[in-house]
Amino acid sequence: MAWNDATGTELLYEVDGHVATITFNRPDQMNTITGPMLDRLSELLVTADRDPEIRCIILGARGRAWCAGLDVKEQQKGGGLSLGGPAEIEMRSTPPVVLYGIDTPIIAAINGGAAGYGLDVALGCDIRIAGRSAKLAFAFARRGVLPESGGTWLLPRIVGRSLAAELMLTGRTLDADAALAAGLVSRVVDDAELEATARAVAAEVASNAPLATRAIKRMLRAGEEESFEAHVHHVFLQLLPLLRSKDFAEGVASFVERRPALFTGR
C-alpha cells in the first residue's frame, strides 16, 4: 500500500478503492496529538467526506497505543496546543465534532490505549473494533479535567447514563473484553487480525449504496435528538430522493436478478 504524508509523517492517509484510511503515526509518543495534528486530522476527515468516491473511513494507529490523548508535553513547552485550531477549512471544528457531523461512515480500529482526547475521537466514530490489546481509559477526573470534546454527550448515548457516569466518575480503564460487554465496541479480534477485520467491515459498508449509507448515518444522528414522530417524518423526507436514485433501481434489479449490486452513488 502506498501512504501519503500528511502532517510530516504524524498522520498517514491512504485511499484504497472506496475506503480512506487515516493512521496515527507517532508510535514513540503513544500517538498523542499535537496542535498541527488536530487541524490536519479535521482537514483529512472533511476531505474524505467530500470525495464522492470515498464510502467509508478507517481510523487506525501504528505502535502499541491507538491514541493516548493530547500531547501535554507540547503544551507545557509552549507548543500552542489549541483545541479549536486555525485550520483554513470550511468546517472549523475539533476532530471529534467533525467525526460526528460528517456523513461518511467511520470505523475506529483500536489497538492499545485510547485515552483522553483519543477516547473522545474513538467515541465519535460510528463503529469501533478493538484488538485484544485495546484499553479504553476514562481517566479524565484522575487528571483534573473532563472530556473536552463531546465525551459527556456521546458516552451516555452509547452505554447509557448510569454506566457512563460510573466510568467517568471513577476514572476506570476497560480492557477489550470489558469494552465489548459494555457495548463500547462491536467486536474484539486478535491484534494481528485488527487491520484486516477493519478493512473487511469497511469493504462491506463500501459495497452498499453510498447515498443510502450516508442517509442512514444522518438519521442515526438526528434520531438522538428528535421525537419519534418528527424522526419518522424526517426519515420519509430522506427516503424520497433515494427512491428516485439510480442506486435504488440497481438495488432492486440486483435482488431480482440474484447478482451483486454495482452502486455508483447516483
Short mmCIF file of C-alpha atoms in Angstrom, two decimals:
data_model
loop_
_atom_site.label_atom_id
_atom_site.label_comp_id
_atom_site.label_asym_id
_atom_site.label_seq_id
_atom_site.Cartn_x
_atom_site.Cartn_y
_atom_site.Cartn_z
CA MET A 1 0.00 0.00 0.00
CA ALA A 2 1.25 3.49 -0.81
CA TRP A 3 1.00 6.01 2.00
CA ASN A 4 0.92 9.77 1.53
CA ASP A 5 2.43 12.23 4.01
CA ALA A 6 0.03 14.43 5.92
CA THR A 7 1.49 16.42 8.86
CA GLY A 8 5.09 15.38 8.30
CA THR A 9 4.74 11.70 9.00
CA GLU A 10 2.47 12.04 12.04
CA LEU A 11 -0.72 11.33 10.12
CA LEU A 12 -0.84 8.95 7.18
CA TYR A 13 -3.57 8.98 4.56
CA GLU A 14 -4.37 6.17 2.15
CA VAL A 15 -7.15 5.62 -0.35
CA ASP A 16 -7.80 2.07 -1.46
CA GLY A 17 -10.83 1.78 -3.71
CA HIS A 18 -13.76 3.35 -1.88
CA VAL A 19 -12.10 3.29 1.56
CA ALA A 20 -9.88 6.01 3.05
CA THR A 21 -7.60 5.14 5.97
CA ILE A 22 -6.17 7.76 8.32
CA THR A 23 -3.44 6.41 10.60
CA PHE A 24 -1.91 7.96 13.71
CA ASN A 25 1.85 7.60 13.29
CA ARG A 26 3.61 8.83 16.43
CA PRO A 27 4.27 5.41 17.97
CA ASP A 28 7.14 6.62 20.16
CA GLN A 29 4.79 9.20 21.73
CA MET A 30 1.87 6.74 22.02
CA ASN A 31 0.19 8.63 19.17
CA THR A 32 -0.55 11.68 21.27
CA ILE A 33 -1.97 14.54 19.22
CA THR A 34 -0.12 17.80 18.62
CA GLY A 35 -1.69 21.11 17.70
CA PRO A 36 -0.93 20.80 13.96
CA MET A 37 -2.29 17.24 14.00
CA LEU A 38 -5.64 18.48 15.31
CA ASP A 39 -6.04 20.77 12.33
CA ARG A 40 -4.78 18.25 9.81
CA LEU A 41 -6.97 15.43 11.14
CA SER A 42 -10.06 17.60 10.79
CA GLU A 43 -8.96 18.59 7.30
CA LEU A 44 -8.39 14.98 6.21
CA LEU A 45 -11.76 13.89 7.56
CA VAL A 46 -13.56 16.68 5.68
CA THR A 47 -11.56 15.93 2.53
CA ALA A 48 -12.54 12.26 2.66
CA ASP A 49 -16.17 13.13 3.36
CA ARG A 50 -16.34 15.42 0.34
CA ASP A 51 -14.79 12.88 -2.02
CA PRO A 52 -17.68 11.15 -3.84
CA GLU A 53 -15.50 8.05 -4.31
CA ILE A 54 -14.96 7.55 -0.57
CA ARG A 55 -17.69 5.45 1.04
CA CYS A 56 -16.04 4.57 4.37
CA ILE A 57 -13.20 5.88 6.55
CA ILE A 58 -10.96 3.86 8.87
CA LEU A 59 -9.07 5.48 11.75
CA GLY A 60 -6.12 3.33 12.75
CA ALA A 61 -2.77 3.65 14.50
CA ARG A 62 0.75 2.32 14.42
CA GLY A 63 2.54 1.22 17.56
CA ARG A 64 1.33 -0.01 20.95
CA ALA A 65 -1.26 2.73 21.55
CA TRP A 66 -4.18 3.93 19.44
CA CYS A 67 -4.16 7.48 20.79
CA ALA A 68 -3.15 8.44 24.32
CA GLY A 69 -4.72 11.89 24.06
CA LEU A 70 -3.38 15.40 23.55
CA ASP A 71 0.37 15.97 23.68
CA VAL A 72 0.59 17.60 27.11
CA LYS A 73 4.38 17.89 26.88
CA GLU A 74 3.99 20.03 23.76
CA GLN A 75 1.62 22.32 25.62
CA GLN A 76 3.98 22.60 28.59
CA LYS A 77 6.81 23.58 26.21
CA GLY A 78 4.66 26.32 24.72
CA GLY A 79 3.73 24.40 21.61
CA GLY A 80 0.50 26.31 21.32
CA LEU A 81 -1.81 23.32 21.56
CA SER A 82 -5.26 24.54 20.53
CA LEU A 83 -8.47 22.58 20.79
CA GLY A 84 -10.09 24.67 18.10
CA GLY A 85 -7.15 25.11 15.77
CA PRO A 86 -6.67 27.66 12.99
CA ALA A 87 -7.04 25.30 10.04
CA GLU A 88 -8.32 27.15 6.98
CA ILE A 89 -11.17 24.76 6.23
CA GLU A 90 -14.86 25.48 6.00
CA MET A 91 -15.78 23.11 8.81
CA ARG A 92 -13.87 24.78 11.63
CA SER A 93 -14.15 22.29 14.44
CA THR A 94 -12.28 19.76 16.51
CA PRO A 95 -11.88 16.21 15.14
CA PRO A 96 -14.50 14.57 17.42
CA VAL A 97 -17.11 17.12 16.32
CA VAL A 98 -16.14 16.63 12.68
CA LEU A 99 -16.38 12.85 13.13
CA TYR A 100 -19.89 13.19 14.48
CA GLY A 101 -21.01 15.69 11.87
CA ILE A 102 -19.83 14.16 8.59
CA ASP A 103 -21.99 11.63 6.74
CA THR A 104 -19.33 9.13 5.66
CA PRO A 105 -19.34 6.07 7.96
CA ILE A 106 -16.22 5.85 10.14
CA ILE A 107 -14.59 2.80 11.71
CA ALA A 108 -12.11 3.04 14.59
CA ALA A 109 -9.64 0.14 14.59
CA ILE A 110 -8.40 0.39 18.17
CA ASN A 111 -5.09 -1.19 19.10
CA GLY A 112 -3.70 -0.44 22.54
CA GLY A 113 -4.69 2.53 24.65
CA ALA A 114 -7.35 5.11 23.79
CA ALA A 115 -7.34 7.78 26.45
CA GLY A 116 -8.27 11.40 27.00
CA TYR A 117 -8.79 13.24 23.73
CA GLY A 118 -8.09 9.99 21.89
CA LEU A 119 -11.01 8.36 23.66
CA ASP A 120 -13.31 11.20 22.58
CA VAL A 121 -12.13 10.63 19.00
CA ALA A 122 -12.93 6.92 19.29
CA LEU A 123 -16.39 7.65 20.72
CA GLY A 124 -17.08 9.93 17.75
CA CYS A 125 -16.68 7.05 15.30
CA ASP A 126 -19.66 5.01 14.13
CA ILE A 127 -18.15 1.54 14.53
CA ARG A 128 -15.40 0.62 17.00
CA ILE A 129 -13.44 -2.60 16.55
CA ALA A 130 -10.91 -3.48 19.26
CA GLY A 131 -7.75 -5.51 19.17
CA ARG A 132 -7.17 -7.59 22.30
CA SER A 133 -4.54 -5.08 23.43
CA ALA A 134 -7.10 -2.25 23.46
CA LYS A 135 -7.65 -0.33 26.67
CA LEU A 136 -10.21 2.46 26.92
CA ALA A 137 -9.21 4.80 29.73
CA PHE A 138 -11.78 7.16 31.26
CA ALA A 139 -9.14 8.88 33.40
CA PHE A 140 -10.32 12.48 32.98
CA ALA A 141 -11.22 13.08 36.64
CA ARG A 142 -7.93 11.48 37.68
CA ARG A 143 -6.15 14.20 35.73
CA GLY A 144 -8.31 17.05 36.99
CA VAL A 145 -10.21 17.61 33.75
CA LEU A 146 -13.37 16.43 31.98
CA PRO A 147 -13.93 15.05 28.46
CA GLU A 148 -13.32 18.15 26.38
CA SER A 149 -14.69 17.16 23.01
CA GLY A 150 -18.06 15.51 23.29
CA GLY A 151 -17.42 12.51 25.53
CA THR A 152 -20.03 13.52 28.12
CA TRP A 153 -22.62 13.74 25.33
CA LEU A 154 -21.56 10.67 23.35
CA LEU A 155 -20.86 8.11 26.08
CA PRO A 156 -24.36 8.08 27.70
CA ARG A 157 -25.88 7.54 24.26
CA ILE A 158 -23.57 4.58 23.67
CA VAL A 159 -23.71 2.77 27.03
CA GLY A 160 -26.49 4.51 28.98
CA ARG A 161 -26.26 7.27 31.59
CA SER A 162 -25.61 5.12 34.65
CA LEU A 163 -22.66 3.21 33.21
CA ALA A 164 -21.33 6.40 31.58
CA ALA A 165 -21.40 8.13 34.96
CA GLU A 166 -19.68 5.19 36.65
CA LEU A 167 -16.90 5.06 34.08
CA MET A 168 -16.22 8.79 34.06
CA LEU A 169 -16.61 9.44 37.79
CA THR A 170 -14.39 6.52 38.80
CA GLY A 171 -11.84 7.09 36.05
CA ARG A 172 -11.90 3.41 35.21
CA THR A 173 -9.98 1.71 32.40
CA LEU A 174 -11.68 -1.06 30.40
CA ASP A 175 -9.84 -3.79 28.55
CA ALA A 176 -11.13 -5.04 25.21
CA ASP A 177 -13.47 -7.70 26.62
CA ALA A 178 -14.95 -5.30 29.18
CA ALA A 179 -15.43 -2.70 26.45
CA LEU A 180 -17.28 -5.30 24.37
CA ALA A 181 -19.51 -6.26 27.30
CA ALA A 182 -20.32 -2.57 27.88
CA GLY A 183 -21.24 -2.05 24.23
CA LEU A 184 -18.37 0.38 23.62
CA VAL A 185 -17.00 -1.76 20.78
CA SER A 186 -18.86 -4.04 18.39
CA ARG A 187 -16.25 -6.81 18.29
CA VAL A 188 -12.86 -7.86 19.64
CA VAL A 189 -10.26 -9.59 17.47
CA ASP A 190 -6.63 -10.61 17.86
CA ASP A 191 -4.28 -7.71 17.26
CA ALA A 192 -2.83 -9.43 14.22
CA GLU A 193 -6.31 -9.52 12.67
CA LEU A 194 -7.37 -5.97 13.55
CA GLU A 195 -6.38 -4.21 10.34
CA ALA A 196 -7.77 -6.95 8.10
CA THR A 197 -11.02 -7.04 10.09
CA ALA A 198 -11.47 -3.27 9.89
CA ARG A 199 -10.81 -3.35 6.15
CA ALA A 200 -13.29 -6.21 5.69
CA VAL A 201 -16.02 -4.32 7.56
CA ALA A 202 -15.19 -1.15 5.62
CA ALA A 203 -15.46 -3.11 2.37
CA GLU A 204 -18.91 -4.34 3.43
CA VAL A 205 -20.02 -0.78 4.13
CA ALA A 206 -18.48 0.50 0.88
CA SER A 207 -20.22 -2.20 -1.16
CA ASN A 208 -23.63 -0.76 -0.30
CA ALA A 209 -25.38 2.20 -1.89
CA PRO A 210 -23.46 5.28 -0.66
CA LEU A 211 -26.48 7.58 -0.82
CA ALA A 212 -28.30 5.18 1.48
CA THR A 213 -25.43 4.69 3.96
CA ARG A 214 -24.94 8.44 4.26
CA ALA A 215 -28.68 8.93 4.79
CA ILE A 216 -28.68 6.21 7.45
CA LYS A 217 -25.87 7.93 9.32
CA ARG A 218 -27.70 11.26 9.12
CA MET A 219 -30.84 9.67 10.54
CA LEU A 220 -28.96 7.86 13.31
CA ARG A 221 -27.55 11.25 14.27
CA ALA A 222 -30.90 13.04 14.03
CA GLY A 223 -32.67 10.31 15.96
CA GLU A 224 -30.63 11.11 19.06
CA GLU A 225 -32.47 14.41 19.45
CA GLU A 226 -35.80 14.15 17.64
CA SER A 227 -39.13 12.85 18.87
CA PHE A 228 -40.32 9.60 17.28
CA GLU A 229 -42.98 11.39 15.25
CA ALA A 230 -40.56 14.05 13.99
CA HIS A 231 -37.99 11.39 13.20
CA VAL A 232 -40.39 9.26 11.13
CA HIS A 233 -41.31 12.34 9.10
CA HIS A 234 -37.64 13.22 8.67
CA VAL A 235 -36.86 9.68 7.50
CA PHE A 236 -39.63 9.89 4.90
CA LEU A 237 -38.13 13.09 3.50
CA GLN A 238 -34.75 11.36 3.25
CA LEU A 239 -36.32 8.34 1.59
CA LEU A 240 -37.96 10.19 -1.29
CA PRO A 241 -34.76 11.10 -3.18
CA LEU A 242 -33.37 7.61 -2.57
CA LEU A 243 -36.39 6.08 -4.29
CA ARG A 244 -35.62 8.23 -7.34
CA SER A 245 -31.93 7.30 -7.44
CA LYS A 246 -30.23 5.01 -9.92
CA ASP A 247 -28.79 3.09 -6.99
CA PHE A 248 -32.29 2.17 -5.79
CA ALA A 249 -33.13 0.83 -9.25
CA GLU A 250 -29.86 -1.10 -9.25
CA GLY A 251 -30.55 -2.50 -5.79
CA VAL A 252 -33.95 -3.81 -6.87
CA ALA A 253 -32.61 -5.17 -10.16
CA SER A 254 -29.70 -6.95 -8.47
CA PHE A 255 -32.09 -8.54 -5.97
CA VAL A 256 -34.45 -9.77 -8.68
CA GLU A 257 -31.57 -10.99 -10.83
CA ARG A 258 -29.76 -12.56 -7.86
CA ARG A 259 -26.44 -10.83 -8.51
CA PRO A 260 -24.19 -8.42 -6.62
CA ALA A 261 -25.24 -4.81 -6.96
CA LEU A 262 -22.95 -2.27 -8.61
CA PHE A 263 -23.71 1.05 -6.97
CA THR A 264 -22.48 4.34 -8.40
CA GLY A 265 -23.67 6.86 -5.82
CA ARG A 266 -26.22 8.37 -8.18
#
